[in-house]
Coordinates of C-alpha atoms (C1' of nucleotides) in Angstrom, one line a residue:
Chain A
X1 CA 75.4 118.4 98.4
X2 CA 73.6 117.3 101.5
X3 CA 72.1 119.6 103.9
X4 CA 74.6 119.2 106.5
X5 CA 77.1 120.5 103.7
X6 CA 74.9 123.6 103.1
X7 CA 75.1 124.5 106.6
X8 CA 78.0 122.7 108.9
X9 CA 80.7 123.2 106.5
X10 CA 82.6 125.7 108.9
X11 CA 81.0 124.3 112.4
X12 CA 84.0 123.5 114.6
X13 CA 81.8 120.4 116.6
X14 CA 84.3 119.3 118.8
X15 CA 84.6 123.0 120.1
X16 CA 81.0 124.0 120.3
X17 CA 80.2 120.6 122.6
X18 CA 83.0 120.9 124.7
X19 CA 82.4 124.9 125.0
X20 CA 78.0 123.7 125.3
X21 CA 78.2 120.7 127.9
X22 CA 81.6 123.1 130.3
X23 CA 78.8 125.5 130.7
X24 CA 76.1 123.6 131.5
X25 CA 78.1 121.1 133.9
X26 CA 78.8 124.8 135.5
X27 CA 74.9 126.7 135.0
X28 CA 72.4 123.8 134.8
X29 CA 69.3 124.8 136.2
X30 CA 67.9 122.9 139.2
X31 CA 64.7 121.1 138.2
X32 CA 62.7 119.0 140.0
X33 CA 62.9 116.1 137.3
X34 CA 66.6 116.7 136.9
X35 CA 67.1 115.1 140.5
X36 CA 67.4 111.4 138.9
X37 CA 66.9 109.5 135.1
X38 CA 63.6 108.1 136.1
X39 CA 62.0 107.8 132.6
X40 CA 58.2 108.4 133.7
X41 CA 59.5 111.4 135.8
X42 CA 61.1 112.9 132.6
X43 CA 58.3 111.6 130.7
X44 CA 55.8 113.3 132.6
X45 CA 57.9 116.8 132.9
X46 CA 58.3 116.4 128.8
X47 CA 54.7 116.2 128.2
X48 CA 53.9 119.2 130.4
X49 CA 56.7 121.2 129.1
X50 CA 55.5 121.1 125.7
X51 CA 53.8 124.7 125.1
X52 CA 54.3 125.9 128.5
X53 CA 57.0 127.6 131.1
X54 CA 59.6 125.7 132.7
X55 CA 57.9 128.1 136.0
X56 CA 54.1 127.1 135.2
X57 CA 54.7 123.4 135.4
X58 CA 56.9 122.9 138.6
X59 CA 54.1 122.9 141.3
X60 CA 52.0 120.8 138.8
X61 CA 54.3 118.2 138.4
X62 CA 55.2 118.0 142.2
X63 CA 51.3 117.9 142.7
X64 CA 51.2 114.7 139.8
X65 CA 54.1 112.9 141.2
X66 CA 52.6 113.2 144.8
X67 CA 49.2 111.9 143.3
X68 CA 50.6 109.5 140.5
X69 CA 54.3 108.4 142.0
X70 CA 54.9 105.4 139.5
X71 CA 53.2 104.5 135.8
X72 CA 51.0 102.0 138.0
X73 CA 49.5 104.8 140.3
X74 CA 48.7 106.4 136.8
X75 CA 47.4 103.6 135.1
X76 CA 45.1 102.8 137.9
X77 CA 44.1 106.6 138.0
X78 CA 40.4 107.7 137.0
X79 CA 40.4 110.0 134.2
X80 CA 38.8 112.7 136.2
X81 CA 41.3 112.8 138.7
X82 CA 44.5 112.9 135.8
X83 CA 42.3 116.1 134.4
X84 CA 41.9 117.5 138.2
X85 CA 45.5 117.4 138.4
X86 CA 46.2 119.0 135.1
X87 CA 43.6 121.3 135.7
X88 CA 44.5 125.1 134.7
X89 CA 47.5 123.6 132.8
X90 CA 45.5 123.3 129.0
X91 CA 45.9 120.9 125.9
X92 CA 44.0 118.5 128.1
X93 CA 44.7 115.9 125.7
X94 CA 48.0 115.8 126.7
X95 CA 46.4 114.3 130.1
X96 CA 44.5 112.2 128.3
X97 CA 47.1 110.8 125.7
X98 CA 49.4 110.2 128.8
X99 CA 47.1 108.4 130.8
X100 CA 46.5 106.4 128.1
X101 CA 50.1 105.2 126.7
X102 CA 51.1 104.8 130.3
X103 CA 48.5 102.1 130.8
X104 CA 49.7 100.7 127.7
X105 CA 53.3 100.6 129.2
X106 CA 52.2 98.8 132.0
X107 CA 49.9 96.0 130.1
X108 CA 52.8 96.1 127.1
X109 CA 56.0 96.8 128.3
X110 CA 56.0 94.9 132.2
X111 CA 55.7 98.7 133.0
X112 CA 59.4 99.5 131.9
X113 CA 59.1 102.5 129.6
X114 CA 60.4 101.6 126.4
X115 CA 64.5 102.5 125.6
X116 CA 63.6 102.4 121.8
X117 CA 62.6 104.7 119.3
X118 CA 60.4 102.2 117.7
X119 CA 57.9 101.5 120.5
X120 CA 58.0 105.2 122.1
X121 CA 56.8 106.6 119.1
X122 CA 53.8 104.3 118.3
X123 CA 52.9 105.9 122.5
X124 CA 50.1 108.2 122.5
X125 CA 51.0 111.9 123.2
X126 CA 54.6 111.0 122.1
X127 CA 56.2 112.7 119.1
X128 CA 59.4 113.1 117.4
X129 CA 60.3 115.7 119.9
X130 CA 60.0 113.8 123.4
X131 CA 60.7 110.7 122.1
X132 CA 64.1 112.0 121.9
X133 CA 63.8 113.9 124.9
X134 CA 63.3 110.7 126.8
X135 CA 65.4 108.9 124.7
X136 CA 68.3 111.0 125.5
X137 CA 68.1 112.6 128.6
X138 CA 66.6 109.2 130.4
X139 CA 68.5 106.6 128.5
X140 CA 71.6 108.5 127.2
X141 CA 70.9 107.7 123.2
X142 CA 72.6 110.3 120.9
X143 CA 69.1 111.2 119.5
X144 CA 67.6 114.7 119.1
X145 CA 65.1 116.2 120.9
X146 CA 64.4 119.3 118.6
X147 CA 61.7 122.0 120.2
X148 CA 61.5 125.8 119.4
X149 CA 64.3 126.0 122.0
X150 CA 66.6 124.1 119.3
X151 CA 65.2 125.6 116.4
X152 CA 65.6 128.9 117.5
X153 CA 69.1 128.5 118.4
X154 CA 70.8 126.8 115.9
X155 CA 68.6 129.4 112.9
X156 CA 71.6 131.7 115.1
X157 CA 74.3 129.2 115.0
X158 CA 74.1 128.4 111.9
X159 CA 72.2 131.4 110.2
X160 CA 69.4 129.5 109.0
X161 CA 66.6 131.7 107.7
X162 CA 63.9 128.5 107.0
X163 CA 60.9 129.2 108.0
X164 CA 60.3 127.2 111.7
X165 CA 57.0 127.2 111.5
X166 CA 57.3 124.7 108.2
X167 CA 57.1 120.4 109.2
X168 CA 59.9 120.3 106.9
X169 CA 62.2 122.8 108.5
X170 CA 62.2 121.0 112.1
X171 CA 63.3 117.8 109.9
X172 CA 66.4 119.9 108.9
X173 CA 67.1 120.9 112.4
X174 CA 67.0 117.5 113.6
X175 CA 69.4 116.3 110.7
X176 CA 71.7 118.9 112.0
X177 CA 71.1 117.7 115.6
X178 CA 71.9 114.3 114.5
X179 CA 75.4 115.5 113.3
X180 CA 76.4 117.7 116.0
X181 CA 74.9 115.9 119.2
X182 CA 77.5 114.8 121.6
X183 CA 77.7 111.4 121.9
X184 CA 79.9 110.9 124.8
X185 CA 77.2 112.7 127.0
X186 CA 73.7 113.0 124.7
X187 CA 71.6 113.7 127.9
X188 CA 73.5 116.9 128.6
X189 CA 74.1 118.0 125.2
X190 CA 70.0 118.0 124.8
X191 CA 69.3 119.8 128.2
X192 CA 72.2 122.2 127.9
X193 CA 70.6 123.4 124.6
X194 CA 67.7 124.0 126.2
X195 CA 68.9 125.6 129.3
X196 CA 70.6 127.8 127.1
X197 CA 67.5 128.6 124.8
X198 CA 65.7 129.5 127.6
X199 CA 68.0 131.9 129.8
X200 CA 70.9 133.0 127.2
X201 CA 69.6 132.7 123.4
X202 CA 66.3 133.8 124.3
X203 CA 63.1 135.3 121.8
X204 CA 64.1 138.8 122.4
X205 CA 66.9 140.9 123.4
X206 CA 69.4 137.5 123.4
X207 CA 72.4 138.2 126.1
X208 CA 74.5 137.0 123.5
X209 CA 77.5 138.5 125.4
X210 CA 77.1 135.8 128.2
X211 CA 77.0 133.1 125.3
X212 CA 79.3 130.6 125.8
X213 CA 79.1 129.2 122.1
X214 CA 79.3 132.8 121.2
X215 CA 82.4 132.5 118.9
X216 CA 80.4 129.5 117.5
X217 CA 77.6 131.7 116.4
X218 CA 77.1 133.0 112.9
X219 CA 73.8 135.7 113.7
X220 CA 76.1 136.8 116.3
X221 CA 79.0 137.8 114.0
X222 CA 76.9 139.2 111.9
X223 CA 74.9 141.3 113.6
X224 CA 71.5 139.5 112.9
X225 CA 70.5 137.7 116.0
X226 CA 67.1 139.6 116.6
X227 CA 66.3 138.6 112.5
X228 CA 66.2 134.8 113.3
X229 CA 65.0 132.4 113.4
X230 CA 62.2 133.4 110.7
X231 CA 58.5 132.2 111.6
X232 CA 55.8 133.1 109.8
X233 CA 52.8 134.5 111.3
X234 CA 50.1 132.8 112.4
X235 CA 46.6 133.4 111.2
X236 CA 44.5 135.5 114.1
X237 CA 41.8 134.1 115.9
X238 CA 37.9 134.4 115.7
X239 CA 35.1 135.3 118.3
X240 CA 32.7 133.5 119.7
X241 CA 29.7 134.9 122.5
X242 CA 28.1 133.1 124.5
X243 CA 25.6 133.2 127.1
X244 CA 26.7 131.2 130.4
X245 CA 24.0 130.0 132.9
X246 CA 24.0 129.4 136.3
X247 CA 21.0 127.1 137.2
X248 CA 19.7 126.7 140.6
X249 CA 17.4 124.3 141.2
X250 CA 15.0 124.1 144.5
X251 CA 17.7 123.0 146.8
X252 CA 20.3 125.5 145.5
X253 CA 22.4 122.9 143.5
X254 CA 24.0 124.2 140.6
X255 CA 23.6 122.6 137.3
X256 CA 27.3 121.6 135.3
X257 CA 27.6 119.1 132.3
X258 CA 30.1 117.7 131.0
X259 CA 32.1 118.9 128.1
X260 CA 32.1 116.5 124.9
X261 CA 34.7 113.8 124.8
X262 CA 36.2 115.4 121.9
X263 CA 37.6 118.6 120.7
X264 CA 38.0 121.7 122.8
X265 CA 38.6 121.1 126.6
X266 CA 37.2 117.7 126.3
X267 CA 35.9 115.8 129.0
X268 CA 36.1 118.7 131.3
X269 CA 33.0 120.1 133.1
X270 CA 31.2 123.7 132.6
X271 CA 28.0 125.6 133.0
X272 CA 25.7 125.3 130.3
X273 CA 26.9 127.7 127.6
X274 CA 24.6 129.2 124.7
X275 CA 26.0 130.1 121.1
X276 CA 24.4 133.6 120.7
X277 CA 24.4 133.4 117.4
X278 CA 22.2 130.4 117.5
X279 CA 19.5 132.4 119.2
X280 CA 18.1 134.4 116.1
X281 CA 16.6 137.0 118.4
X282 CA 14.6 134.3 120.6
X283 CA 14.4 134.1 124.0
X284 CA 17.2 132.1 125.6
X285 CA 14.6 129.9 128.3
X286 CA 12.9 128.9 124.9
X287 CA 16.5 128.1 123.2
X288 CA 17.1 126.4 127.0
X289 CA 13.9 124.4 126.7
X290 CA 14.5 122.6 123.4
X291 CA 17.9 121.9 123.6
X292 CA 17.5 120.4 127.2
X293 CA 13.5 120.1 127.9
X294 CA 13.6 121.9 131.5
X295 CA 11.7 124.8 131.9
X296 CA 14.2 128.4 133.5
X297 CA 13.6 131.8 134.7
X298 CA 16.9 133.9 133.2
X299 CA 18.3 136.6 135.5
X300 CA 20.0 139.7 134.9
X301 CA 23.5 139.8 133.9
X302 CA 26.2 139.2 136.7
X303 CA 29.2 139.6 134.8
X304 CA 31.1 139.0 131.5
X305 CA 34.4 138.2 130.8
X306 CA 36.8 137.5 127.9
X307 CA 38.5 134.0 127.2
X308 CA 41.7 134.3 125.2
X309 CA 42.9 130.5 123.3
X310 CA 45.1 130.5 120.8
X311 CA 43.2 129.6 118.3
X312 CA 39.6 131.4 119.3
X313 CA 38.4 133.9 121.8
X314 CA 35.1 133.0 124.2
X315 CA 33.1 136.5 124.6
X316 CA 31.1 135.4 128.3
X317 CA 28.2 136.8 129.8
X318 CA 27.2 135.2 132.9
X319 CA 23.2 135.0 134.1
X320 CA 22.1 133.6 137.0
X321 CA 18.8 131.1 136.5
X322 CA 16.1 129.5 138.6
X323 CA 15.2 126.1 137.4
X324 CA 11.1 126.3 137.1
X325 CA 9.8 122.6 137.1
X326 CA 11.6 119.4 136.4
X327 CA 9.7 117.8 133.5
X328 CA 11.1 113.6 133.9
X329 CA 12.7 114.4 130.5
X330 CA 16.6 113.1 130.2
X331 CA 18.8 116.2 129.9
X332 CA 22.8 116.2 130.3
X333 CA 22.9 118.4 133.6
X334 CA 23.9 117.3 136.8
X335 CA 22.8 119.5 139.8
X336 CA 25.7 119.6 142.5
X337 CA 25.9 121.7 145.6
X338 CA 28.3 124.7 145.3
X339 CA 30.9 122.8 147.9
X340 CA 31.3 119.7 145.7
X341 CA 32.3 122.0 142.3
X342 CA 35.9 122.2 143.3
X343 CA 36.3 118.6 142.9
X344 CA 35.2 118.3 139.5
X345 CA 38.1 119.6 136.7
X346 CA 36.5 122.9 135.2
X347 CA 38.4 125.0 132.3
X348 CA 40.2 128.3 133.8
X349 CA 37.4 130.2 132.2
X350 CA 34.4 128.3 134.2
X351 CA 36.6 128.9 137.3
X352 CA 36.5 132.2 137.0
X353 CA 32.6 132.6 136.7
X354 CA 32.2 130.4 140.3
X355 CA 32.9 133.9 142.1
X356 CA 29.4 134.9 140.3
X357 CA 27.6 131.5 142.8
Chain B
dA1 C1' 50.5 121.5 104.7
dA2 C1' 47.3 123.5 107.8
dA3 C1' 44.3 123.6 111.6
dA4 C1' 43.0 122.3 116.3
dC5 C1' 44.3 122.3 120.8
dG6 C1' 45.1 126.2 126.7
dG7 C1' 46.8 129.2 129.4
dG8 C1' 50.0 132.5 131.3
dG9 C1' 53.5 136.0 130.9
dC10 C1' 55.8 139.8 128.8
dA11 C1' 56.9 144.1 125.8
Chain C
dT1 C1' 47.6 143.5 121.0
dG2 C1' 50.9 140.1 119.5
dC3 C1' 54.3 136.7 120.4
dC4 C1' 56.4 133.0 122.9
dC5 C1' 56.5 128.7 125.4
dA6 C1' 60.8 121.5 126.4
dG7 C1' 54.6 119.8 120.6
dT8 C1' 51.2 116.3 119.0
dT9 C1' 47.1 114.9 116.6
dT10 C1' 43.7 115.4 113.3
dT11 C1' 42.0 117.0 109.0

DNA sequence: AAAACGGGGCA
DNA sequence: TGCCCAGTTTT
């Protein structure tokens, strides 16, 4: 008995696709990369739809079109400048990853995105999910493209009470995919399951009564729709204070570095930040002084503020500081003026602090 | 298999 | 607060 017996062994496909793609011919939502099947425009909108609102990424990917128009613009790009424009959007290594399988598209590929499943995936920054988004929805291949939108409503079509935050659960999914997809219009059949994730068979409070695959769906004859799909929790995130400084040297130039080129918000520029609990009780100028060998009067405290991720949470307190003497040592810091900060790409969190200059 | 990786919006 | 969002990479 194969997985597609356990769980398609009363799912009228014929129906459910024709009921799926009449609605979405009739309700698609008008997207800026929805206006042709340009696969770097769909690439693009894939990789910053992944983890964030359809409403979030619009003016940011009219902003990155406008800068980067074609994978050669890109290609050509300086890092800084692909950050700059992602800049407020997070998982920066989805900047970084793009950046760099597009210039391997144009040095591999004659800078023709691939049409294959084999030479997407081997792309930085593509996985199983927009490989098939691209696949599909740029090229027309009957391949799935299966997302939390996909998961979440087919646990309801089909009742499925795996848990979705499993690896092994999405592989199901996009088994189930691979049976049901339509194959006559796979571009559709993908978006239209995502349009209708997103407005009708939505986290909570569905308006199943609006569905159009509602005769389709098994939660809704049975009442369950707000049990499923079943995800388990994820673990809760820790705390971490810091002490944030905002050096002014003799002119008035304000000292950034940049961030590590891997990890958390890499590559991305900030004020110099202090791990309180690295301090043991000593002064931060002396903390200050061996980790960077310059010499700083600390001021009072201007302000603190919280930092949310999803994985940790930044406790900030802000101080304002006079750099004392400039000993020839080589330090990290670079001492801009004020004016020149907003063209650097600085984490939401760093932006927030400038109001503090 | 689990953790790392942003930021915003909503109940 | 906790959860969700058109996920992928690293450990």
């Amino acid at each position: 008995m194969t997985v597609q017996d356990r769980t398609l062994h009363n799912f009228n496909i014929l129906g459910f696709q024709q009921d799926l793609l009449s609605w979405y011919e009739a309700n698609k939502r008008d997207l800026p990369w929805r206006k042709d099947q340009d696969p770097y425009k769909v690439w693009v909108s894939e990789i910053m739809l992944q983890q964030t609102k359809v409403d979030t990424v619009i003016p940011y990917f009219h902003n990155f079109l406008e800068k980067f128009p074609t994978v050669y613009d890109l290609a050509a790009a300086e890092e800084q400048e692909v950050l700059k424009a992602w800049e407020g959007l997070g998982y920066y290594s989805r900047a970084r990853n793009l950046q760099h399988a597009v210039r391997e598209v144009v040095e591999q590929y004659n800078g023709q995105v691939p049409d294959n499943s084999k030479d997407l995936e081997q792309l930085k920054g593509i996985g199983s999910y927009t490989k098939g988004a691209i696949l599909s929805i740029a090229f027309n291949k009957p391949v799935p493209a299966v997302d939390g939108n996909v998961m979440r409503v087919f646990s309801r079509l089909l009742n499925i009470d795996d848990d979705i935050a499993q690896q092994k659960t999405k592989k199901l999914f996009e088994q189930i995919i691979h049976e049901v997809i339509s194959h006559e219009d796979p571009s559709s059949f993908n978006q239209a399951i995502m349009d209708l994730g997103a407005t009708v068979c939505t986290p909570k409070s569905p308006s199943c009564l609006f569905c159009p695959v509602q005769e389709h769906c098994q939660a809704f004859a049975l009442g369950i729709e707000d049990k499923l799909p079943v995800k388990a929790k994820a673990k809760k995130n820790k705390t971490i204070s810091y002490h944030v400084l905002q050096i002014r040297n003799e002119n008035g130039e304000v000292a950034i570095e940049k961030r590590s080129k891997d990890g958390l918000l890499a590559n991305l520029w900030q004020f110099p930040m202090i791990p309180v609990k690295e301090l043991n009780g000593s002064p931060v100028e002396e903390w200050f002084y061996n980790q960077y060998g310059l010499r700083i009067k600390m001021g009072k405290k201007q302000g603190q503020l919280k930092h949310v991720f999803s994985h940790i949470t930044w406790e900030l307190e802000v101080h304002p500081a006079q750099l004392i003497v400039e000993d020839g040592t080589n330090h990290s810091l670079c001492f801009v003026p004020v004016e020149e900060l907003s063209s650097y790409p600085f984490p939401v969190s760093h932006q927030k602090m400038m109001q503090y200059l």
